[in-house]
Coordinates of C-alpha atoms in Angstrom, one line a residue:
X22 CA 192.2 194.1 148.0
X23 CA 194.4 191.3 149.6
X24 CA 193.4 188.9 152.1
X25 CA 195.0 186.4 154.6
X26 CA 193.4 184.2 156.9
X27 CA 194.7 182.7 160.2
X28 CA 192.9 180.8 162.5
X29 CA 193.5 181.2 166.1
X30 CA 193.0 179.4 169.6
X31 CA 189.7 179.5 171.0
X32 CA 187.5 180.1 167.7
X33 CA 188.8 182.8 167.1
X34 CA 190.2 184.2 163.7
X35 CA 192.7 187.1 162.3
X36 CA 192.1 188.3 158.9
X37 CA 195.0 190.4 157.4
X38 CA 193.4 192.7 155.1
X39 CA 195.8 195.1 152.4
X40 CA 193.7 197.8 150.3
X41 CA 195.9 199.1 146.9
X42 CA 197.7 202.7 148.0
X43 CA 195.2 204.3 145.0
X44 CA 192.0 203.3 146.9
X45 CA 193.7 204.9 150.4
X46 CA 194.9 208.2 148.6
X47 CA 191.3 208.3 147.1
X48 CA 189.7 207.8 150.8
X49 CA 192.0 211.1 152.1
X50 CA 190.7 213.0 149.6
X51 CA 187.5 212.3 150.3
X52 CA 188.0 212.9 154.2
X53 CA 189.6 216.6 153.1
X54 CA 186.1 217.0 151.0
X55 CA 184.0 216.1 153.9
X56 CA 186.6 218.3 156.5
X57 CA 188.1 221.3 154.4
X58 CA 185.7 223.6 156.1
X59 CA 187.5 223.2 159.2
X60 CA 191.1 224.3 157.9
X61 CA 191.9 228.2 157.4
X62 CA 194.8 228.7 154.9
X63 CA 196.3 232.6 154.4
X64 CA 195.4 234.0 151.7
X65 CA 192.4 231.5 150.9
X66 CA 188.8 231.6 151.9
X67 CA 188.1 229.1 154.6
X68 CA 187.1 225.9 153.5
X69 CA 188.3 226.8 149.7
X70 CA 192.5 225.8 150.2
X71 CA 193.1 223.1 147.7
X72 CA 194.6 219.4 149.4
X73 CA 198.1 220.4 148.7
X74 CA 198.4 223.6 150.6
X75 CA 196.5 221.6 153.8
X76 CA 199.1 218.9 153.4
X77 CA 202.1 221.4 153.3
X78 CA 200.8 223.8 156.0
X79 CA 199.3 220.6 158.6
X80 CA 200.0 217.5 157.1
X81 CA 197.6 214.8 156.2
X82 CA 197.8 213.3 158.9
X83 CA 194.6 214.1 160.4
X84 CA 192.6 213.0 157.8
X85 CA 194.0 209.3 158.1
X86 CA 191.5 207.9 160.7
X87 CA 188.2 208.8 158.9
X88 CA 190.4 208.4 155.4
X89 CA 191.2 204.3 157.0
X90 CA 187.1 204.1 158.3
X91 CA 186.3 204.6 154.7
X92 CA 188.5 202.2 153.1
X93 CA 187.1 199.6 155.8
X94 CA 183.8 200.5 155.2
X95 CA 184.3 199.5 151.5
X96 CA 186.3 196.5 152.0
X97 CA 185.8 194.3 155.4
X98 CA 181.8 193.1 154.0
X99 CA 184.1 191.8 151.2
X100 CA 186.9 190.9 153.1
X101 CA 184.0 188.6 155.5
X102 CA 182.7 187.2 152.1
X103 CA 185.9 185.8 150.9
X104 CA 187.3 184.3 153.8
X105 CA 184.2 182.1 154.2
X106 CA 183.8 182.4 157.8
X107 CA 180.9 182.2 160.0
X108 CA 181.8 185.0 162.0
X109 CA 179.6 186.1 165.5
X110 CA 181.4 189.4 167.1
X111 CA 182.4 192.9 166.3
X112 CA 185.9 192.6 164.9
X113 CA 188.8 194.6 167.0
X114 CA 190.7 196.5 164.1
X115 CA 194.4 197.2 164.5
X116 CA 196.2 199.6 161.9
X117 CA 199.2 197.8 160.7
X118 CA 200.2 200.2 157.6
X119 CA 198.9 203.5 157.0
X120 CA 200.2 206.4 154.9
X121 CA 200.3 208.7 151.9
X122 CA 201.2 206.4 148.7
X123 CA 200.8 203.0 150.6
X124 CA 198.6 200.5 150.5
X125 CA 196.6 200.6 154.0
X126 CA 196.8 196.8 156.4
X127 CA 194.6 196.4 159.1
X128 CA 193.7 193.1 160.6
X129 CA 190.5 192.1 162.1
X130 CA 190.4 189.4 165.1
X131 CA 187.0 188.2 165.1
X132 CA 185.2 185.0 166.7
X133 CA 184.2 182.2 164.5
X134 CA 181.0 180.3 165.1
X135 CA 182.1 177.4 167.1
X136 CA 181.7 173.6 166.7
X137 CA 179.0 171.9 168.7
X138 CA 179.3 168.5 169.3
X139 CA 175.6 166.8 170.2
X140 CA 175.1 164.4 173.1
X141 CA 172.1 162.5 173.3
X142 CA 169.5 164.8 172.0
X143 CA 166.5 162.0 170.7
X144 CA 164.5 160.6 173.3
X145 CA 165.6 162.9 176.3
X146 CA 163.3 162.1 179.6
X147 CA 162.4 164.8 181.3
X148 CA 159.5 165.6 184.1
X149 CA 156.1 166.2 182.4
X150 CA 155.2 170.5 183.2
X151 CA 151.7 170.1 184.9
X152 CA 148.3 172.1 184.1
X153 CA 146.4 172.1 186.9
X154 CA 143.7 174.5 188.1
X155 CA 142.6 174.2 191.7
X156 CA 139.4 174.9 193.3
X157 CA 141.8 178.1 195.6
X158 CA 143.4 178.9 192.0
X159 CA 139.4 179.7 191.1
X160 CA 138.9 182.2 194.1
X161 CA 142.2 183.8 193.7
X162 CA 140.8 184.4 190.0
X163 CA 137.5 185.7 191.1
X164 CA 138.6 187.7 193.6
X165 CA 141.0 189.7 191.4
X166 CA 138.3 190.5 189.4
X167 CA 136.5 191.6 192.2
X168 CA 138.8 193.9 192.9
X169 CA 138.9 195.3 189.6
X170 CA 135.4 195.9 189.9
X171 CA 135.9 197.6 192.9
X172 CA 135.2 201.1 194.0
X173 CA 136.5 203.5 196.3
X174 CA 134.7 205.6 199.0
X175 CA 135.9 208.7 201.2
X176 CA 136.1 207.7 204.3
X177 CA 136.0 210.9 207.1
X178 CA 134.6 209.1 210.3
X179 CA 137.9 207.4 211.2
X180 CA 142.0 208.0 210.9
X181 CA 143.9 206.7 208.1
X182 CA 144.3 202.6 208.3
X183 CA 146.6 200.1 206.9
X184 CA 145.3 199.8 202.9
X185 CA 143.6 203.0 202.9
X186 CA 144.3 205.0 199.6
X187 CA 145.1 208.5 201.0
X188 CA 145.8 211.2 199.1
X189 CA 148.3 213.6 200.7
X190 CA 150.4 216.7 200.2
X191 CA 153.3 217.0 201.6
X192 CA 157.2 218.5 201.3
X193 CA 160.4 216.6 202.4
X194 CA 163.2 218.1 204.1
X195 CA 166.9 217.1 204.4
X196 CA 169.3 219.3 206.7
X197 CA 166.2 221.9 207.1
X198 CA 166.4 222.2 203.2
X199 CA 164.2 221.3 200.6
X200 CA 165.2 219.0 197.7
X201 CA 164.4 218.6 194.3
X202 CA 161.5 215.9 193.7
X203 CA 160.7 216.2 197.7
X204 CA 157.4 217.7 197.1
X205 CA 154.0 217.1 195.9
X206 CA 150.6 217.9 196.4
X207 CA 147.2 215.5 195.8
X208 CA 149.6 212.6 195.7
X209 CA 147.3 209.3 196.3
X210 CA 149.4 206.8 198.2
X211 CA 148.3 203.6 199.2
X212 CA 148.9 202.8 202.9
X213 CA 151.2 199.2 202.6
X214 CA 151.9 199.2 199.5
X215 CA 156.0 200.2 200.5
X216 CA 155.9 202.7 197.5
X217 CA 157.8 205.2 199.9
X218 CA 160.9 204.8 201.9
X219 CA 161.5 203.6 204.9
X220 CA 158.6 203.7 207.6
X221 CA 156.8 206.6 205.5
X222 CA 153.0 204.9 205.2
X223 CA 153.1 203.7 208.6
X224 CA 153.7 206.8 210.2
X225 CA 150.5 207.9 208.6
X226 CA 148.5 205.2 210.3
X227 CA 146.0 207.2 212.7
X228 CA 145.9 210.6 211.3
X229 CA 143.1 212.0 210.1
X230 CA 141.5 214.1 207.6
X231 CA 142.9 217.6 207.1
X232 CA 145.6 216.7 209.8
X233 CA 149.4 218.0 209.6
X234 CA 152.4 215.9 210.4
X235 CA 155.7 215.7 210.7
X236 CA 157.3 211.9 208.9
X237 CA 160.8 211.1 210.2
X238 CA 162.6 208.8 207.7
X239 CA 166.3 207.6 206.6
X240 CA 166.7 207.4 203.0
X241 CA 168.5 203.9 202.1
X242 CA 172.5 203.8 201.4
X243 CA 171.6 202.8 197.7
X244 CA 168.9 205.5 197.3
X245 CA 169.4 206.5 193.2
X246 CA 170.0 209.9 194.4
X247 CA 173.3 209.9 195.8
X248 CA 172.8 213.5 197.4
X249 CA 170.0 211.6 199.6
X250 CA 171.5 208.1 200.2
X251 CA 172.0 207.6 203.6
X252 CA 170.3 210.5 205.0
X253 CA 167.5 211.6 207.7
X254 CA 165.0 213.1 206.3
X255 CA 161.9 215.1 207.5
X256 CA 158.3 215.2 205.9
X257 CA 155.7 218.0 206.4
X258 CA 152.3 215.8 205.2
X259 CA 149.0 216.7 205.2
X260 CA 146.2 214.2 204.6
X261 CA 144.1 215.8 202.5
X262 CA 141.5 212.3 201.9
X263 CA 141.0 208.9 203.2
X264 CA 139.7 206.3 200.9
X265 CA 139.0 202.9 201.7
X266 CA 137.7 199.8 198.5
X267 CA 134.2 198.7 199.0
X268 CA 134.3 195.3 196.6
X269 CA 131.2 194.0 195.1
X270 CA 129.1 191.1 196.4
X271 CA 130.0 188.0 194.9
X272 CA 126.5 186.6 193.6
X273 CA 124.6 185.8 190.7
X274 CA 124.3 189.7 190.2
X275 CA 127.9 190.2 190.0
X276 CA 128.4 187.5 187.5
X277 CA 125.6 189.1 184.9
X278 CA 127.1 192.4 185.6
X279 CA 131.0 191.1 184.6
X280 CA 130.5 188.5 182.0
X281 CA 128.1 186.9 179.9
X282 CA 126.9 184.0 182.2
X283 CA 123.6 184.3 184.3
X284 CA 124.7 183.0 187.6
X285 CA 127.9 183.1 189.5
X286 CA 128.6 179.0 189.1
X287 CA 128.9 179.5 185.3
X288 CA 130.8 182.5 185.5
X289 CA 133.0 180.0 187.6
X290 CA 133.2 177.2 185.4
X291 CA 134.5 179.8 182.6
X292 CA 137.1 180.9 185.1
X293 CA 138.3 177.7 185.4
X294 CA 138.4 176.5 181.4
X295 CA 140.6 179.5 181.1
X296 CA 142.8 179.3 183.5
X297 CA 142.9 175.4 182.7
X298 CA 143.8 177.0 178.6
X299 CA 146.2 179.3 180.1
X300 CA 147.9 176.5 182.3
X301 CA 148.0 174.5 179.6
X302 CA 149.9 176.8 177.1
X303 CA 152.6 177.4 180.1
X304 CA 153.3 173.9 180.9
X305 CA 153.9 173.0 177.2
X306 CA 156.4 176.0 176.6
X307 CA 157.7 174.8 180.4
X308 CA 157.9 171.3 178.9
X309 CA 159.7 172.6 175.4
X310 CA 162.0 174.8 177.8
X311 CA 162.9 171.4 180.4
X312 CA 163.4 169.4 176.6
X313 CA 165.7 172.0 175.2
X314 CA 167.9 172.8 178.4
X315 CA 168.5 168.7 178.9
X316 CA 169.7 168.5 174.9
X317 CA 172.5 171.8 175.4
X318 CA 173.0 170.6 179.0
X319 CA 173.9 167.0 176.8
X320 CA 176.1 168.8 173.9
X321 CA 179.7 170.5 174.1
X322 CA 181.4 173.4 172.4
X323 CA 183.9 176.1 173.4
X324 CA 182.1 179.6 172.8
X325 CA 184.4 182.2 172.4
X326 CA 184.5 185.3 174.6
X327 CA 183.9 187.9 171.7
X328 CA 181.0 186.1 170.7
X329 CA 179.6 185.8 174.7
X330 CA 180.9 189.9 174.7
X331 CA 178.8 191.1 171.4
X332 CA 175.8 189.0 172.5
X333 CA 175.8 191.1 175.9
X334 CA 176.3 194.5 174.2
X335 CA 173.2 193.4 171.5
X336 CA 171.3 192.4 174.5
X337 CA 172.0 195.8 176.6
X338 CA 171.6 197.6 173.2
X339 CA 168.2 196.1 173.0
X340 CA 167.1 196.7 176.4
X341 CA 168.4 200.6 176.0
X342 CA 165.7 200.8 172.6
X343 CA 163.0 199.7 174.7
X344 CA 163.8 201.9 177.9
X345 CA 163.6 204.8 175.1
X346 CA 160.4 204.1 173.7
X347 CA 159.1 203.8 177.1
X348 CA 160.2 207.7 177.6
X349 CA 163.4 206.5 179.7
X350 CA 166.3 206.9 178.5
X351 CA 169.4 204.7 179.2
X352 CA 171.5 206.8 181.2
X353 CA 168.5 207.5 183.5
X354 CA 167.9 204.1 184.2
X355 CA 171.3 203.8 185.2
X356 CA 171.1 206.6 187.2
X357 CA 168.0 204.9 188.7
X358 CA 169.1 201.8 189.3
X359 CA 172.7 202.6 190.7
X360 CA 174.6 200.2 188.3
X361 CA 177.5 201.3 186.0
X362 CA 178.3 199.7 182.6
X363 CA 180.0 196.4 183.9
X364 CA 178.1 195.6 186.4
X365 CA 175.1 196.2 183.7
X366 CA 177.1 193.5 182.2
X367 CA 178.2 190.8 184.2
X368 CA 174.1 190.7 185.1
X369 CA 173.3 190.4 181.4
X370 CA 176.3 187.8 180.9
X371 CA 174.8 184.6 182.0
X372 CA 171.6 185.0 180.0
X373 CA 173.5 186.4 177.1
X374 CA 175.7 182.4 177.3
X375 CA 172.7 180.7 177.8
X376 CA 170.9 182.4 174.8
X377 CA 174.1 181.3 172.8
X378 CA 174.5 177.9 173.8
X379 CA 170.4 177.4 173.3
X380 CA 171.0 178.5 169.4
X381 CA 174.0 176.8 168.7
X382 CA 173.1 173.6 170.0
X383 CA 169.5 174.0 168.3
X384 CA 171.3 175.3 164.6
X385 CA 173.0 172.1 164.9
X386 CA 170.3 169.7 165.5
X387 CA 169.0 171.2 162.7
X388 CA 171.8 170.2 160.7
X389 CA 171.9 167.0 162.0
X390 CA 168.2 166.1 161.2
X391 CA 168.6 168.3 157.9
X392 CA 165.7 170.4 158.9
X393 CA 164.3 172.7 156.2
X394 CA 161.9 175.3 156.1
X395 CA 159.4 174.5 152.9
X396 CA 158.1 178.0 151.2
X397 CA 154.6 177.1 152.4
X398 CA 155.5 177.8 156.1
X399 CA 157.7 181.0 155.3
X400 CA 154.6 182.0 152.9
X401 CA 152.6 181.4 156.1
X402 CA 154.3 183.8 158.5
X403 CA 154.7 186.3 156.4
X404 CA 151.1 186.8 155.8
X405 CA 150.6 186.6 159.8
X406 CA 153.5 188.9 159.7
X407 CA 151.5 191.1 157.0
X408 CA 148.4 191.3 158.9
X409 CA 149.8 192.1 161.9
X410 CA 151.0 194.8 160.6
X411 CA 148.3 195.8 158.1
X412 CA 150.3 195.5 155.4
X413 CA 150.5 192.8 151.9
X414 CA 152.8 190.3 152.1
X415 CA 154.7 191.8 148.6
X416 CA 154.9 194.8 151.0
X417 CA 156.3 192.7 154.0
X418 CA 158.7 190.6 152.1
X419 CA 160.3 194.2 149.9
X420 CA 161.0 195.5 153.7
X421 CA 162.8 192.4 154.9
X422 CA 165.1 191.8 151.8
X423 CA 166.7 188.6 151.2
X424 CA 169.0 188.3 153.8
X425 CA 165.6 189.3 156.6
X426 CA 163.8 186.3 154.3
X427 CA 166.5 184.2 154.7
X428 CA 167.2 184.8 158.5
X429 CA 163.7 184.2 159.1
X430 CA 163.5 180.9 157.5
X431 CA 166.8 180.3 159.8
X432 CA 164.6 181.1 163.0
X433 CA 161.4 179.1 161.8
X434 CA 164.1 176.0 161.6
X435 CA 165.1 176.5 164.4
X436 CA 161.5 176.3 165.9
X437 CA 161.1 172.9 163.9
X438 CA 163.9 171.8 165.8
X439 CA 162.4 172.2 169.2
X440 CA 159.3 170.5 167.9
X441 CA 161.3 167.7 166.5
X442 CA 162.9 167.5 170.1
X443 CA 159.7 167.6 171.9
X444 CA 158.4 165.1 170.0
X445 CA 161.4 163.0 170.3
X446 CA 161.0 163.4 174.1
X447 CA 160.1 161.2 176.5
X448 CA 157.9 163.1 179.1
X449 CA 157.5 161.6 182.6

């Protein structure tokens, strides 16, 4: 393998790479091995032609793209290695040379890892993240938990009122016809809560138990249905229960019942110390967040597009895994939401260069203050990392491999860095 480098506008960087004609003609041969069941020669079983009578009845042709995948496969991780860049995107391959006896060219343009150049990063002044806990902060608190403790009672004295839980059947109707998902039946729905379209839950408001109605509603122009979007529609709903929340009495009764503390001042106090805990841990990620943004907002670099591009796709890429193991798949959320594949991405973009910028500029204060990770604190989260996972740290560090070990001690860096910043910081 051959190699030439040439560095481009804009961090960006073409690398020319030749592979010897033996190593491609070894490549078709292994694409006809993978493929020969797909060719039917006369007078030979399928799949059992030798190379040469594929070549002379179709050509070789059709074996060159997976043939050229291979040979890349085995030589661009190499290619990477020897040119000594830091490179941050998918490369965009283009097929120079390609044939039977020749050595196979392809060049990758990739993005380099850009240059940062640090403003004033020490002593930044920025305005100190409060923790505060008010006495209203305290009731909101309680009476959340009062409303977890909360139970629900049927109700048949009285029509359906705003924040009733109901629960309802009912069928929906659009042009006289039914659609698909329109029905339902024991269906709790909470009157207010805006769950269904339109004016749905207020047209409920007054009906009683064991009632029929007809709902009248317009489905919205964005509706994730497109059949529906737009349209009237017509509900046939029968309340089938009315449930209103009876809550507690906040006393000293409630407090022995929901915590460990004997009257309801205590229990209050304890409110308070956590929320004040709670508070406390936000504003210092808040004040570490104000520290960080003022240091990028302070340093320069030109990021190139193909880095900014493969960020987005890792970050929609991510977001699609977690959709999946949430039952969802990604195509259904899309569906759902109404958005196609770039408009998916220009909402991701801005996150995706601020996620850059944040790990460039902190990589290079890193650098600058020659921050290293000591085997002590890598030691140390790997056996958080091992017990999280219920697993021995041998165990943990075998899974990750060197390169996971050495990315990690990258990331824990990185962390020192914001620590060294905060530090540094001046907080007002």
């Amino acid at each position: 393998m051959s190699l030439q480098v040439e560095n481009l506008e804009k961090n960006m960087a073409k690398l020319t790479i030749e592979a010897p004609a033996g190593q491609f003609d070894d490549a078709v041969k292994k694409a006809f091995e993978k493929n020969k069941g797909r060719f039917s020669i006369p007078g030979f079983r399928k799949g059992k032609a030798p190379l040469a009578m594929v070549e002379k009845m179709y050509g070789l042709e059709m074996l060159y793209e997976e043939a050229a995948n291979i040979v890349m496969d085995a030589t661009y991780g190499d290619a990477i290695d020897e040119s000594g860049l830091d490179i941050v995107s998918r490369p965009e391959i283009d097929i120079v040379q390609i044939g039977k006896g020749q050595s196979l060219i392809y060049t990758a343009t990739v993005a380099v890892k850009p240059e940062v150049t640090l403003g004033d990063y020490k002593g930044i002044e920025v305005e100190r993240a409060k923790a505060e806990v008010s006495d209203e902060d305290v009731e909101t608190e309680l009476k959340r938990i009062q409303d977890q403790n909360s139970r629900l009672i049927t109700v048949e004295d009285r029509p359906v009122a705003d924040g009733d839980e109901t629960v309802i059947d009912f069928e929906g109707f659009v042009d006289g016809k039914p659609f698909e998902g329109g029905k339902s039946e024991d269906y709790s729905l909470k009157i207010g809560s805006h769950s269904f379209i339109d004016t749905f839950e207020e047209q409920l408001i007054g009906k009683s138990t064991g009632e029929e109605c007809e709902v009248n509603v317009t489905f919205p122009e964005e509706y994730h249905a497109k059949e529906l979007a737009g349209k009237p529609a017509v509900f046939k709903v029968t309340v089938k229960e009315i449930k209103v929340k009876e809550l507690p009495e906040l006393n000293d009764e409630f407090a022995e019942e929901v915590s460990d503390f004997d009257t309801l001042d205590e229990y209050k106090a304890d409110i308070r110390a956590k929320l004040l805990e709670t508070r406390e841990r936000q504003a210092a990620t808040e004040n570490e967040n104000r520290v960080v943004e003022k240091v990028v907002e302070n340093a320069s670099m030109d990021i190139p597009e193909a880095m900014i591009e493969t960020q987005v796709q890792n970050m929609i890429n991510d977001y699609a895994r977690r959709m999946q193991s949430q039952g969802m798949s990604f195509s259904q959320y899309m569906q759902y939401t109404g958005m196609n594949i770039e408009q998916l991405k220009n909402q991701t973009r801005p996150q995706a260069e601020k996620t850059i910028r944040t790990r460039l500029v902190l990589e290079a204060v890193v650098k600058a203050e020659n921050i290293q990770t000591g085997d002590e604190r890598l030691d140390t989260e790997i056996q958080n990392m091992a017990k999280t996972y219920n697993m021995e740290a041998d165990q943990v560090k075998q899974r990750m491999g060197e390169a996971g070990l050495n990315q990690m001690k990258e990331d824990l860096a990185v962390q020192e860095a914001v620590d060294f910043l905060v530090a540094e910081a001046k907080l007002v």
